[in-house]
């Protein structure tokens, strides 16, 4: 199986922590040159120093940008691809704040769409010409299992994820003739700062201890545990590899078997 990404350039968004950071690490382990995008320069600089290097010519760098600032994101990404075309794009950003759909503000929807759907589309549009020229392209979007089964209490998030999934499926069909694949990875509960926030919110609302809430959530998962971010990143790295060249337009849950639907 060909997992070698030597000479490929991966742009990994939301890379300063959690799943994005784990993706940067796994792609680097397969030999890719990684550009880590997020908002905090200091954290990214440290990450770039720590990323694995499998060969002497492997180079990593970082890009400071905010997925909610469309113009700033465009300028940063255009500058990047002008110097180094991108072959692998991992679309990822912080999840929208929890809360029901009923009562959610228009601004909450607009903000989530801007940081996810719009940012993903903007970046894809900027990197696709380089992928076409290289005859190799991988777009992997980190979404959520809520694409298959909307999650209670995540109204804005559920809605936004579905929009991203539909965008990705459409794009996958359009780009397939160019050797570019577009896929979604759907994490289940994963041990990152994001899940800590969700567990705390649910515990507070139910009036139970955080540990008890985590235990209750874990017991709903057939594997009885949350994922390690590296387990989500392994799926992303595989989809980014040459070995996954005939896989496009899919939603891949990585959730310990939690999703009940087919
Ligand atoms: P996280 O909050 O730990 O990390 C998010 C990353 O995105 C960080 O690097 C953060 O700096 C970056 N980021 C946030 N807002 C940004 C912005 N405006 N511009 C640029 N970068 C920004 O989240 P995570 O747990 O790693 O999750 C990543 C994605 O996967 C999120 O969309 C999340 O909702 C989704 N997800 C997570 C879980 C889970 O259990 N952790 C489950 C399902 C889906």
Coordinates of N, CA and C in Angstrom, one line a residue, residues 55-166:
X55 N 12.9 12.8 6.1 CA 14.0 12.9 5.1 C 14.5 14.4 5.2
X56 N 15.7 14.6 4.7 CA 16.4 15.8 4.9 C 15.8 17.0 4.2
X57 N 15.1 16.7 3.1 CA 14.5 17.9 2.3 C 13.1 18.2 2.8
X58 N 12.6 17.5 3.8 CA 11.3 17.8 4.3 C 11.2 19.1 5.0
X59 N 10.3 20.0 4.6 CA 10.2 21.4 5.2 C 8.8 21.6 5.8
X60 N 8.7 22.1 7.0 CA 7.4 22.5 7.5 C 7.4 24.0 7.8
X61 N 6.2 24.6 7.7 CA 6.1 26.0 8.0 C 4.7 26.3 8.6
X62 N 4.4 27.5 8.9 CA 3.1 27.8 9.4 C 2.5 29.1 8.8
X63 N 1.2 29.2 8.9 CA 0.5 30.3 8.3 C -0.5 30.8 9.3
X64 N -0.4 32.1 9.7 CA -1.3 32.7 10.7 C -2.5 33.2 9.9
X65 N -3.7 32.7 10.2 CA -4.9 33.2 9.6 C -6.1 32.8 10.4
X66 N -7.2 33.5 10.3 CA -8.5 33.3 11.0 C -9.5 32.8 10.0
X67 N -10.1 31.6 10.2 CA -11.1 31.1 9.2 C -12.3 32.0 9.2
X68 N -12.5 32.9 10.2 CA -13.7 33.8 10.2 C -13.4 35.1 9.5
X69 N -12.2 35.3 9.1 CA -11.8 36.5 8.4 C -11.5 36.2 6.9
X70 N -12.6 36.2 6.1 CA -12.5 35.7 4.8 C -11.4 36.4 3.9
X71 N -11.4 37.7 4.0 CA -10.4 38.4 3.2 C -8.9 38.1 3.6
X72 N -8.7 38.1 5.0 CA -7.4 37.8 5.5 C -7.0 36.3 5.1
X73 N -7.9 35.4 5.2 CA -7.6 34.0 4.8 C -7.3 33.9 3.4
X74 N -8.0 34.6 2.5 CA -7.8 34.6 1.1 C -6.3 35.1 0.8
X75 N -6.0 36.2 1.4 CA -4.7 36.8 1.1 C -3.6 35.9 1.5
X76 N -3.7 35.3 2.7 CA -2.7 34.4 3.3 C -2.5 33.2 2.4
X77 N -3.7 32.6 2.0 CA -3.6 31.3 1.2 C -3.1 31.6 -0.2
X78 N -3.5 32.7 -0.8 CA -3.0 33.0 -2.2 C -1.5 33.2 -2.2
X79 N -1.0 33.9 -1.1 CA 0.5 34.1 -1.0 C 1.2 32.7 -0.9
X80 N 0.6 31.8 -0.1 CA 1.2 30.5 0.1 C 1.3 29.7 -1.2
X81 N 0.2 29.6 -1.9 CA 0.2 28.8 -3.1 C 1.0 29.4 -4.2
X82 N 1.2 30.7 -4.2 CA 2.1 31.3 -5.2 C 3.5 30.8 -5.0
X83 N 3.9 30.6 -3.8 CA 5.2 30.1 -3.5 C 5.3 28.5 -3.5
X84 N 4.3 27.9 -3.0 CA 4.3 26.4 -2.8 C 2.9 25.9 -3.1
X85 N 2.7 25.3 -4.3 CA 1.3 24.7 -4.5 C 1.0 23.7 -3.5
X86 N -0.3 23.6 -3.2 CA -0.8 22.7 -2.2 C -1.4 21.4 -2.8
X87 N -0.9 20.2 -2.4 CA -1.5 19.0 -2.9 C -2.5 18.3 -2.0
X88 N -2.4 18.7 -0.7 CA -3.4 18.1 0.3 C -3.9 19.3 1.1
X89 N -5.2 19.4 1.1 CA -5.9 20.4 2.0 C -6.7 19.7 3.0
X90 N -6.4 20.0 4.3 CA -7.2 19.5 5.4 C -8.0 20.7 6.0
X91 N -9.3 20.7 5.7 CA -10.2 21.7 6.1 C -10.6 21.4 7.5
X92 N -10.4 22.3 8.5 CA -10.7 22.1 9.9 C -10.7 23.4 10.6
X93 N -11.6 23.6 11.5 CA -11.6 24.8 12.4 C -12.4 24.4 13.7
X94 N -12.4 25.4 14.6 CA -13.1 25.1 15.8 C -14.6 24.9 15.6
X95 N -15.2 24.0 16.3 CA -16.6 23.8 16.2 C -17.4 24.9 16.7
X96 N -18.6 25.1 16.1 CA -19.5 26.2 16.5 C -19.9 26.0 18.0
X97 N -20.2 27.0 18.7 CA -20.6 26.9 20.1 C -21.9 26.0 20.2
X98 N -22.0 25.2 21.3 CA -23.2 24.3 21.5 C -24.4 25.2 21.8
X99 N -25.6 24.6 21.6 CA -26.9 25.2 21.8 C -27.9 24.7 20.9
X100 N -29.2 24.8 21.2 CA -30.3 24.3 20.4 C -30.4 25.1 19.1
X101 N -31.1 24.6 18.1 CA -31.3 25.3 16.9 C -32.4 26.4 17.2
X102 N -33.4 26.0 17.9 CA -34.5 27.0 18.3 C -33.9 28.0 19.2
X103 N -33.9 29.3 18.8 CA -33.4 30.4 19.5 C -32.0 30.8 19.1
X104 N -31.4 30.0 18.2 CA -30.0 30.4 17.7 C -30.2 31.6 16.8
X105 N -29.2 32.5 16.9 CA -29.3 33.8 16.2 C -28.8 33.7 14.8
X106 N -29.2 34.6 13.9 CA -28.8 34.6 12.5 C -27.3 34.7 12.5
X107 N -26.7 35.6 13.4 CA -25.3 35.8 13.4 C -24.5 34.5 13.7
X108 N -25.1 33.7 14.6 CA -24.5 32.4 14.9 C -24.4 31.5 13.7
X109 N -25.4 31.5 12.9 CA -25.4 30.7 11.7 C -24.4 31.3 10.7
X110 N -24.4 32.6 10.5 CA -23.5 33.2 9.6 C -22.0 33.0 10.0
X111 N -21.8 33.1 11.3 CA -20.4 32.9 11.8 C -20.0 31.5 11.5
X112 N -20.8 30.5 11.8 CA -20.4 29.1 11.6 C -20.2 28.8 10.1
X113 N -21.1 29.3 9.3 CA -21.0 29.1 7.8 C -19.7 29.7 7.3
X114 N -19.4 30.9 7.8 CA -18.1 31.6 7.4 C -16.9 30.8 7.7
X115 N -16.9 30.3 9.0 CA -15.7 29.6 9.4 C -15.5 28.2 8.9
X116 N -16.6 27.6 8.4 CA -16.6 26.3 7.9 C -16.8 26.2 6.4
X117 N -18.1 26.4 6.0 CA -18.4 26.2 4.5 C -17.6 27.2 3.7
X118 N -17.7 28.5 4.1 CA -17.0 29.5 3.2 C -15.5 29.4 3.2
X119 N -14.9 29.2 4.4 CA -13.5 29.0 4.5 C -13.0 27.8 3.7
X120 N -13.8 26.7 3.9 CA -13.4 25.5 3.1 C -13.4 25.7 1.6
X121 N -14.5 26.4 1.2 CA -14.7 26.6 -0.3 C -13.6 27.6 -0.8
X122 N -13.4 28.6 0.0 CA -12.3 29.6 -0.4 C -11.0 28.9 -0.6
X123 N -10.6 28.1 0.4 CA -9.3 27.5 0.4 C -9.2 26.5 -0.8
X124 N -10.3 25.7 -1.0 CA -10.3 24.7 -2.0 C -10.1 25.4 -3.4
X125 N -10.8 26.5 -3.6 CA -10.7 27.2 -4.9 C -9.3 27.7 -5.1
X126 N -8.6 28.1 -4.1 CA -7.3 28.6 -4.2 C -6.3 27.5 -4.5
X127 N -6.5 26.3 -3.9 CA -5.5 25.2 -4.1 C -5.8 24.3 -5.3
X128 N -7.0 24.3 -5.8 CA -7.4 23.4 -6.8 C -6.5 23.5 -8.1
X129 N -6.3 24.8 -8.6 CA -5.4 24.9 -9.8 C -4.1 24.2 -9.7
X130 N -3.4 24.3 -8.5 CA -2.2 23.6 -8.3 C -2.3 22.1 -8.2
X131 N -3.4 21.6 -7.7 CA -3.7 20.2 -7.7 C -3.9 19.7 -9.1
X132 N -4.6 20.5 -9.9 CA -4.8 20.0 -11.3 C -3.5 20.0 -12.0
X133 N -2.7 21.0 -11.8 CA -1.4 21.0 -12.5 C -0.5 19.8 -12.1
X134 N -0.6 19.4 -10.8 CA 0.2 18.3 -10.3 C -0.4 16.9 -10.6
X135 N -1.7 16.9 -11.0 CA -2.4 15.7 -11.2 C -2.6 14.9 -10.0
X136 N -2.5 15.6 -8.8 CA -2.7 14.9 -7.5 C -3.3 15.9 -6.6
X137 N -4.5 15.6 -6.0 CA -5.1 16.5 -5.1 C -5.9 15.7 -4.1
X138 N -5.9 16.1 -2.8 CA -6.7 15.5 -1.8 C -7.3 16.6 -0.9
X139 N -8.6 16.7 -0.9 CA -9.3 17.6 0.0 C -9.9 16.7 1.1
X140 N -9.6 16.9 2.3 CA -10.2 16.2 3.4 C -10.8 17.2 4.4
X141 N -12.1 17.0 4.6 CA -12.8 17.9 5.5 C -13.1 17.2 6.9
X142 N -12.7 17.9 8.0 CA -13.0 17.3 9.3 C -14.4 17.9 9.6
X143 N -15.4 16.9 9.7 CA -16.7 17.4 10.0 C -17.2 16.8 11.3
X144 N -18.2 16.0 11.3 CA -18.7 15.4 12.5 C -19.7 14.3 12.1
X145 N -19.9 13.3 13.1 CA -20.9 12.3 12.8 C -22.3 12.9 12.7
X146 N -22.5 14.1 13.1 CA -23.8 14.8 13.0 C -24.3 14.9 11.6
X147 N -23.3 14.7 10.6 CA -23.7 14.6 9.2 C -24.7 13.4 9.0
X148 N -24.5 12.3 9.7 CA -25.3 11.2 9.6 C -26.5 11.2 10.6
X149 N -26.2 11.6 11.8 CA -27.2 11.7 12.8 C -27.1 13.0 13.6
X150 N -27.9 14.0 13.3 CA -27.8 15.2 14.0 C -27.7 15.0 15.6
X151 N -26.8 15.8 16.2 CA -26.6 15.6 17.7 C -27.4 16.6 18.4
X152 N -28.2 16.1 19.4 CA -29.0 17.0 20.3 C -28.2 18.1 20.9
X153 N -28.7 19.3 20.8 CA -28.0 20.4 21.5 C -26.9 21.1 20.7
X154 N -26.8 20.7 19.4 CA -25.7 21.3 18.5 C -26.4 21.8 17.3
X155 N -27.4 22.6 17.4 CA -28.2 23.1 16.3 C -27.5 23.7 15.2
X156 N -26.7 24.7 15.5 CA -26.0 25.5 14.5 C -24.9 24.6 13.9
X157 N -24.3 23.8 14.7 CA -23.2 22.9 14.2 C -23.8 21.9 13.3
X158 N -24.9 21.2 13.7 CA -25.5 20.2 12.8 C -25.8 20.7 11.4
X159 N -26.4 21.9 11.4 CA -26.8 22.5 10.2 C -25.6 22.9 9.3
X160 N -24.5 23.4 9.9 CA -23.4 23.8 9.1 C -22.6 22.6 8.6
X161 N -22.5 21.5 9.4 CA -21.8 20.3 9.0 C -22.5 19.7 7.7
X162 N -23.8 19.7 7.8 CA -24.5 19.1 6.6 C -24.3 19.9 5.4
X163 N -24.2 21.2 5.5 CA -23.9 22.1 4.3 C -22.5 21.7 3.8
X164 N -21.6 21.5 4.7 CA -20.2 21.2 4.3 C -20.2 19.9 3.6
X165 N -20.9 18.9 4.1 CA -20.9 17.6 3.5 C -21.5 17.6 2.1
X166 N -22.6 18.4 1.9 CA -23.2 18.4 0.6 C -22.3 19.2 -0.4

